[in-house]
Coordinates of C-alpha atoms in Angstrom, one line a residue:
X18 CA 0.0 0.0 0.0
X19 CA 1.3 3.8 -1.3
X20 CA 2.9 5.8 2.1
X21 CA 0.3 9.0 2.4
X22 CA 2.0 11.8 1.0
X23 CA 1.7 13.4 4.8
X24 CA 4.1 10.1 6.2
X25 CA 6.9 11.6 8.2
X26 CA 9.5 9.4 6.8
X27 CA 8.9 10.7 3.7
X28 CA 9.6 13.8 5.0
X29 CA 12.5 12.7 6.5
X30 CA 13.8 11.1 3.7
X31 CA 13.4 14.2 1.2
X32 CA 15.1 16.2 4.2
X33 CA 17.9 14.1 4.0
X34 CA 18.2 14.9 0.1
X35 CA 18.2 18.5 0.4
X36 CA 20.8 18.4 3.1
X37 CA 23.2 16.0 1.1
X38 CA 23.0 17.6 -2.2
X39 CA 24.2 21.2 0.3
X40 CA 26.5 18.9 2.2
X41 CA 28.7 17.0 -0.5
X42 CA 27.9 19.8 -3.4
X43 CA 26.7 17.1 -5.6
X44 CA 25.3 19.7 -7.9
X45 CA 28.0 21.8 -7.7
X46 CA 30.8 19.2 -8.3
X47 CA 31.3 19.8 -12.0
X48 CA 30.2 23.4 -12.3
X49 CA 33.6 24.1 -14.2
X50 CA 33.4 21.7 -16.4
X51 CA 32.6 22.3 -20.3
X52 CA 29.9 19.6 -19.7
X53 CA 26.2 19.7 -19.3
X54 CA 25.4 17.5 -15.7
X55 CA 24.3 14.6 -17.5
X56 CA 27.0 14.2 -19.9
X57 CA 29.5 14.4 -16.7
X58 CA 27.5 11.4 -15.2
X59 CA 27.9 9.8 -17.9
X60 CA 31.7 10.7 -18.5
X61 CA 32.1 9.7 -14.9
X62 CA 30.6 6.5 -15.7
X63 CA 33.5 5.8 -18.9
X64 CA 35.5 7.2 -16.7
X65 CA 35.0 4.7 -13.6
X66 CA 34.2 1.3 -15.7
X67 CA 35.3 -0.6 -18.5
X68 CA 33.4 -2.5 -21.2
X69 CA 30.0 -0.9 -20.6
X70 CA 27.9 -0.4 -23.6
X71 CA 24.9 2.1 -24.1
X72 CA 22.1 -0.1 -23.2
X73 CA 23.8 -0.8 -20.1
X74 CA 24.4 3.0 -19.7
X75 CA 21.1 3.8 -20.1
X76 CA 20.2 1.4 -17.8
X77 CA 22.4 2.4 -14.7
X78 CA 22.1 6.2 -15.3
X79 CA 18.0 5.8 -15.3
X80 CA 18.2 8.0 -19.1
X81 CA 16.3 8.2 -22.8
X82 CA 18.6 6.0 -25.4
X83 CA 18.1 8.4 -28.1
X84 CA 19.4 11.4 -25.1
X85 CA 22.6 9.1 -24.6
X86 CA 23.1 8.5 -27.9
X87 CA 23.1 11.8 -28.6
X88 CA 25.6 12.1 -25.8
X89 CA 27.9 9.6 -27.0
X90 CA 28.1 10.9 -30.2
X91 CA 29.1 14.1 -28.9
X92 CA 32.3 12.6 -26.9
X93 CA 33.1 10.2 -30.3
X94 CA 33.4 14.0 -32.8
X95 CA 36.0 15.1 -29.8
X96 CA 37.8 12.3 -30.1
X97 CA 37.4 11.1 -26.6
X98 CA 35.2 7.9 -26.7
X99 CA 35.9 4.6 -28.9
X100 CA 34.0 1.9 -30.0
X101 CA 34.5 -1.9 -30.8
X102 CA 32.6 -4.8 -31.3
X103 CA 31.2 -7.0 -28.6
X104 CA 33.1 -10.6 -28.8
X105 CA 29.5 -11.8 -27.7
X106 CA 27.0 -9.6 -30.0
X107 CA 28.9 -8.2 -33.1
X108 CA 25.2 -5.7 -33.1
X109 CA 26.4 -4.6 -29.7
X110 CA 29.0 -2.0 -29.2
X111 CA 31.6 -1.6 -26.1
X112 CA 32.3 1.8 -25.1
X113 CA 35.9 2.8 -24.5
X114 CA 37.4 6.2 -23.3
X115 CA 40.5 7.4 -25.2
X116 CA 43.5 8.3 -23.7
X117 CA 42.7 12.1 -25.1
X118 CA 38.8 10.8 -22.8
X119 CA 40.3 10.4 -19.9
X120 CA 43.0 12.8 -19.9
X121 CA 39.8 15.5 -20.2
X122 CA 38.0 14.0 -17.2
X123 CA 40.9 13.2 -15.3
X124 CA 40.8 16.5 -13.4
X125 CA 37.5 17.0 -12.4
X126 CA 37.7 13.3 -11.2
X127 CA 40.8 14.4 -9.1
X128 CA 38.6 17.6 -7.9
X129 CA 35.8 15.3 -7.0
X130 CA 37.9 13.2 -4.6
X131 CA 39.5 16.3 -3.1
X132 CA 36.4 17.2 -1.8
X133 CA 35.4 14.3 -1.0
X134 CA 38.4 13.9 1.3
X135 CA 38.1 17.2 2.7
X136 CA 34.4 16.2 4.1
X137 CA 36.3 13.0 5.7
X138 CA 38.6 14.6 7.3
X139 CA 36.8 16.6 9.2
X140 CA 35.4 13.4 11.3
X141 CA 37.7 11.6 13.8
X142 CA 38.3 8.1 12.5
X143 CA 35.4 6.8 14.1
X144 CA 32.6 8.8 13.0
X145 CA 34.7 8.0 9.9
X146 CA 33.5 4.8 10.2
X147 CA 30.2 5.1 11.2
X148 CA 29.5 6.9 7.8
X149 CA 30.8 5.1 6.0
X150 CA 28.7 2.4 7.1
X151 CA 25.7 4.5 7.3
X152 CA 26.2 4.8 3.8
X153 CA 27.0 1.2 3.0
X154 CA 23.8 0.5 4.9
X155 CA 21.5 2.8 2.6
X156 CA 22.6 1.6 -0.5
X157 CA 22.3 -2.1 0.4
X158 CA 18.5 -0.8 2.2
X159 CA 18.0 0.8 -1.1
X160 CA 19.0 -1.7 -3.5
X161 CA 18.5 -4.9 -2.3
X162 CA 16.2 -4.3 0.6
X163 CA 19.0 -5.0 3.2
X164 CA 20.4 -8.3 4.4
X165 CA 17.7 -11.2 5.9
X166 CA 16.8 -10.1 9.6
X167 CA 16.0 -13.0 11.9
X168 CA 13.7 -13.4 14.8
X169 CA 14.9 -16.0 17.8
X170 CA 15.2 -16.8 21.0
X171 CA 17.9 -14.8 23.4
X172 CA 21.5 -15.9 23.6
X173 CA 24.2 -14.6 25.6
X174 CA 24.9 -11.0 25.4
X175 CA 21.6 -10.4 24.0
X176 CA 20.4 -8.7 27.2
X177 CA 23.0 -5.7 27.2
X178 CA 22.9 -4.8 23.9
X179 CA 19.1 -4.7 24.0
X180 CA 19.0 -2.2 26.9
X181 CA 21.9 -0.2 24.6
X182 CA 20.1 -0.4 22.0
X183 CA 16.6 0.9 23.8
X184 CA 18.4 3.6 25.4
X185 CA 20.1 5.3 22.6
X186 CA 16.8 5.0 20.6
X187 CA 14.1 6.7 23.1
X188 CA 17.0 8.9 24.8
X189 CA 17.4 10.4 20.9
X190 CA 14.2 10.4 19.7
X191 CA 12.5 11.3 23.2
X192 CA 14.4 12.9 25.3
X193 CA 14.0 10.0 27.9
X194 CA 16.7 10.3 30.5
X195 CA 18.9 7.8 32.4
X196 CA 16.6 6.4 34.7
X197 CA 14.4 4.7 31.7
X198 CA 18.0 2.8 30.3
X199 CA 17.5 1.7 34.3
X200 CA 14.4 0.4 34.2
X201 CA 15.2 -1.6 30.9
X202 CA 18.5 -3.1 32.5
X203 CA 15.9 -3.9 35.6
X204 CA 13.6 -5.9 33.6
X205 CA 16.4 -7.5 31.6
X206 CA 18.2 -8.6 34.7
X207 CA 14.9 -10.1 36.1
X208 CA 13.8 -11.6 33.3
X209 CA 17.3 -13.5 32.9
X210 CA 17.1 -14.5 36.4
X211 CA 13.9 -15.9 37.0
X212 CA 12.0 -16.6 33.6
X213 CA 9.8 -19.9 33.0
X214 CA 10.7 -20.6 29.4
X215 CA 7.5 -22.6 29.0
X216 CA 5.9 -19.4 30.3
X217 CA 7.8 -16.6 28.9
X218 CA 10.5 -15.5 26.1
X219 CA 12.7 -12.6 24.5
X220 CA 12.3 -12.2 21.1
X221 CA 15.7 -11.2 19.6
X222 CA 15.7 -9.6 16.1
X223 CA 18.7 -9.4 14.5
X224 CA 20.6 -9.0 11.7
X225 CA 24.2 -9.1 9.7
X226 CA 24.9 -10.1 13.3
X227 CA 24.0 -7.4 15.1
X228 CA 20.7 -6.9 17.7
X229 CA 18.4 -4.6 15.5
X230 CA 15.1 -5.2 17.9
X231 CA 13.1 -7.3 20.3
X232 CA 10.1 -8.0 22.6
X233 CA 9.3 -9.9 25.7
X234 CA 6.3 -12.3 26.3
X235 CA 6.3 -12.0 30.7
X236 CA 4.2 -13.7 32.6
X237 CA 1.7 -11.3 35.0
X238 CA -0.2 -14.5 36.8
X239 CA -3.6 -15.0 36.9
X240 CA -3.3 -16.3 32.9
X241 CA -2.4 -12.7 31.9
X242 CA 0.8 -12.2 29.7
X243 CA 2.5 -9.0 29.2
X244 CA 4.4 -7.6 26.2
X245 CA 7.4 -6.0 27.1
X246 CA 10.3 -4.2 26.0
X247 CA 9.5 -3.6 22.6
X248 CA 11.8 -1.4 20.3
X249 CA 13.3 -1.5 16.7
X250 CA 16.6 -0.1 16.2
X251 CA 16.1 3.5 13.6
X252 CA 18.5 1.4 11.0
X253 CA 16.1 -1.2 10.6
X254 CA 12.8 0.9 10.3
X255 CA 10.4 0.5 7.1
X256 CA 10.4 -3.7 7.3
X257 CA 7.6 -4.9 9.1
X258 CA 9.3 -5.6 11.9
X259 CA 7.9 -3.9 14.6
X260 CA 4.5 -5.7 13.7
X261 CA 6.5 -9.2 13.2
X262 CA 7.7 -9.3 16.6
X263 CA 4.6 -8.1 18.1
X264 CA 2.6 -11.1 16.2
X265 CA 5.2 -13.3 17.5
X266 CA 5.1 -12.7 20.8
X267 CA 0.8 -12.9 20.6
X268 CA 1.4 -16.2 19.5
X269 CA 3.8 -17.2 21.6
X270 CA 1.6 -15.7 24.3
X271 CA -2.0 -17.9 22.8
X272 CA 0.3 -21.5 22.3
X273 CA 1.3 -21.0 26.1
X274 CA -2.0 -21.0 27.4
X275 CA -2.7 -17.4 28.3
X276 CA -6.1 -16.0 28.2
X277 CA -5.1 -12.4 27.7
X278 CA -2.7 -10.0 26.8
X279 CA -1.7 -6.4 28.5
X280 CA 0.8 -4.0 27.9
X281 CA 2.2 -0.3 29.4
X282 CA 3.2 2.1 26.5
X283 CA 3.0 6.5 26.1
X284 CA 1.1 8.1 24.0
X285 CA 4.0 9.5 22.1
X286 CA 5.0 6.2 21.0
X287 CA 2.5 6.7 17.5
X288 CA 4.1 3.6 15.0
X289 CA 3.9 0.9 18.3
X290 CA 0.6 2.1 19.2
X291 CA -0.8 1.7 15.8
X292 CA 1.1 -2.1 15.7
X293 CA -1.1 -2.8 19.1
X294 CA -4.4 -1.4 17.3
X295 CA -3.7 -3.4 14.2
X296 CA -3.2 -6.0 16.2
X297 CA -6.4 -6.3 18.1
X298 CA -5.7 -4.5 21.2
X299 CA -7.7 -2.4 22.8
X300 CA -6.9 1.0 25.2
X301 CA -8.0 0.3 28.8
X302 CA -6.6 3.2 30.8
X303 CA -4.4 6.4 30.4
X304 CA -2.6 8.0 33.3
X305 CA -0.5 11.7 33.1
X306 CA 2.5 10.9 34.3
X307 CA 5.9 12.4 34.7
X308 CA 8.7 9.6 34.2
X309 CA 12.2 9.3 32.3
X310 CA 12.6 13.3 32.9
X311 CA 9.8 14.1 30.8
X312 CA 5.8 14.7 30.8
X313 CA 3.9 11.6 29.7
X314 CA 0.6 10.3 29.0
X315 CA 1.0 6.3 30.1
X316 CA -1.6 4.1 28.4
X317 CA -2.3 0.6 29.0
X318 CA -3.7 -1.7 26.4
X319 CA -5.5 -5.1 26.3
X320 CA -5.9 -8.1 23.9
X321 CA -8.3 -11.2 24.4
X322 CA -6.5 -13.8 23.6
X323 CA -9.2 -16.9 23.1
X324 CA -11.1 -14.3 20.4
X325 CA -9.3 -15.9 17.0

């Protein structure tokens, strides 16, 4: 189903555009050159790769064959692009810079990777790092909808970098102080204590290795089960699997035995809130309180389990 054109992460996302296009000067980048910005992406891409041919062109640069002919043309009358037969389709042509080619875009190439090493080293080695896999991330989440993520049981280690991983997200995205990473660590040391494992389970997501999620299944007595520590990591947003380890732990929750489900959330958390609706929950009771450093509006939330 189409996002609504009001989603934030749309808005997020086209921020993000704006602010790297000012960031990197990607528009900006061959200003000097005696090129038009679409014949320097598709100098850069002669430049950058051997043995591509126009179709192939057309395909990676998202253009109009007739516009990169036209192109193409254009760098063969200068005398910087060459053509020859493909050994596997004699109607097929590979496209070949000249040495007179790439002595004309060798420069702006150079100037490109100036400034992209002026951005670098700005950042300790580090945040280096960190982009640089930030990066690596969005092209893989863009391209091939990023590696598998798995949902199993805990396994040691699990435990801290869950309450990590809960406390950097709702300390940056709420404001929530110390005393909430506190509480996680409280329930996580509990729960690894004393849980029944007919009774109750952690549900780990995880993925290329790392802890990217979870949620608990805990039992409250009485045949009442309570869903717990839920959270998914910002870098694995936009899969489904919020709503994945919420139906998981439900289930968990019904082949257990449990007659019903409860759970303590905040207003503020919108995206979980709709999972719990979408799920069959229904809001019981809301509370003002003030908790992690910060104003709240607590909400508790019930699901009949025996209703199918």
């Amino acid at each position: 189903m189409p996002l609504p054109a009001d989603d934030p992460d749309i808005a997020a996302m086209r921020g993000f555009n704006r602010f790297y296009t000012r960031a990197i000067g990607l528009l900006g980048r061959y200003l000097d050159a005696p090129w038009s910005l679409t014949e320097s992406r598709v100098f850069y891409e002669l430049f950058a790769r051997e043995g591509l041919t126009a179709a192939e062109l057309c395909d990676e640069l998202g253009l109009d064959a007739g516009y990169v002919s036209r192109i193409l043309k254009k760098f063969e009358a200068a005398g910087w692009l060459a053509r020859t037969p493909s050994v596997d389709d004699a109607r097929r042509s590979i496209l070949r810079l000249t040495q007179a080619g790439r002595a004309a875009f060798a420069p702006y190439d150079r100037a490109s990777r100036d400034e992209m090493g002026a951005v670098l080293e700005r950042l300790g080695e580090a945040d280096r790092g960190r982009l640089v896999g930030a990066m690596g991330l969005i092209e893989r989440l863009m391209t091939e909808g990023g590696e598998d993520v798995i949902v199993r049981r805990h396994r040691p280690g699990d435990m801290g970098a869950i309450i990590a991983g809960q406390a950097r997200v709702y300390a940056g995205e709420f404001g929530w102080d110390d005393t909430f990473e506190a509480l996680v660590a409280e329930i996580g040391a509990e729960f690894l204590k004393d849980h029944d494992p007919q009774r109750e389970r952690a549900f780990i997501a995880e993925r290329g290795g790392q802890v990217v999620g979870s949620v608990f299944c805990i039992d409250a007595g009485e045949g009442v089960a309570k869903l717990r520590m839920l959270y998914v990591d910002e870098a694995a947003r936009g899969l489904g699997l919020g709503r994945r380890l919420v139906a998981d732990c439900i289930a968990f929750a019904r082949q257990a035995g449990y007659r019903r489900m409860v759970l303590w959330t905040n207003d503020i958390l919108a995206s979980a809130r709709r999972i719990y609706q979408a799920e069959g929950f229904v809001l019981t009771a809301e509370d003002k309180h003030h908790s992690f450093g910060v104003d709240l509006v607590g909400q508790t939330w019930e699901l009949d389990l025996l209703k199918s």
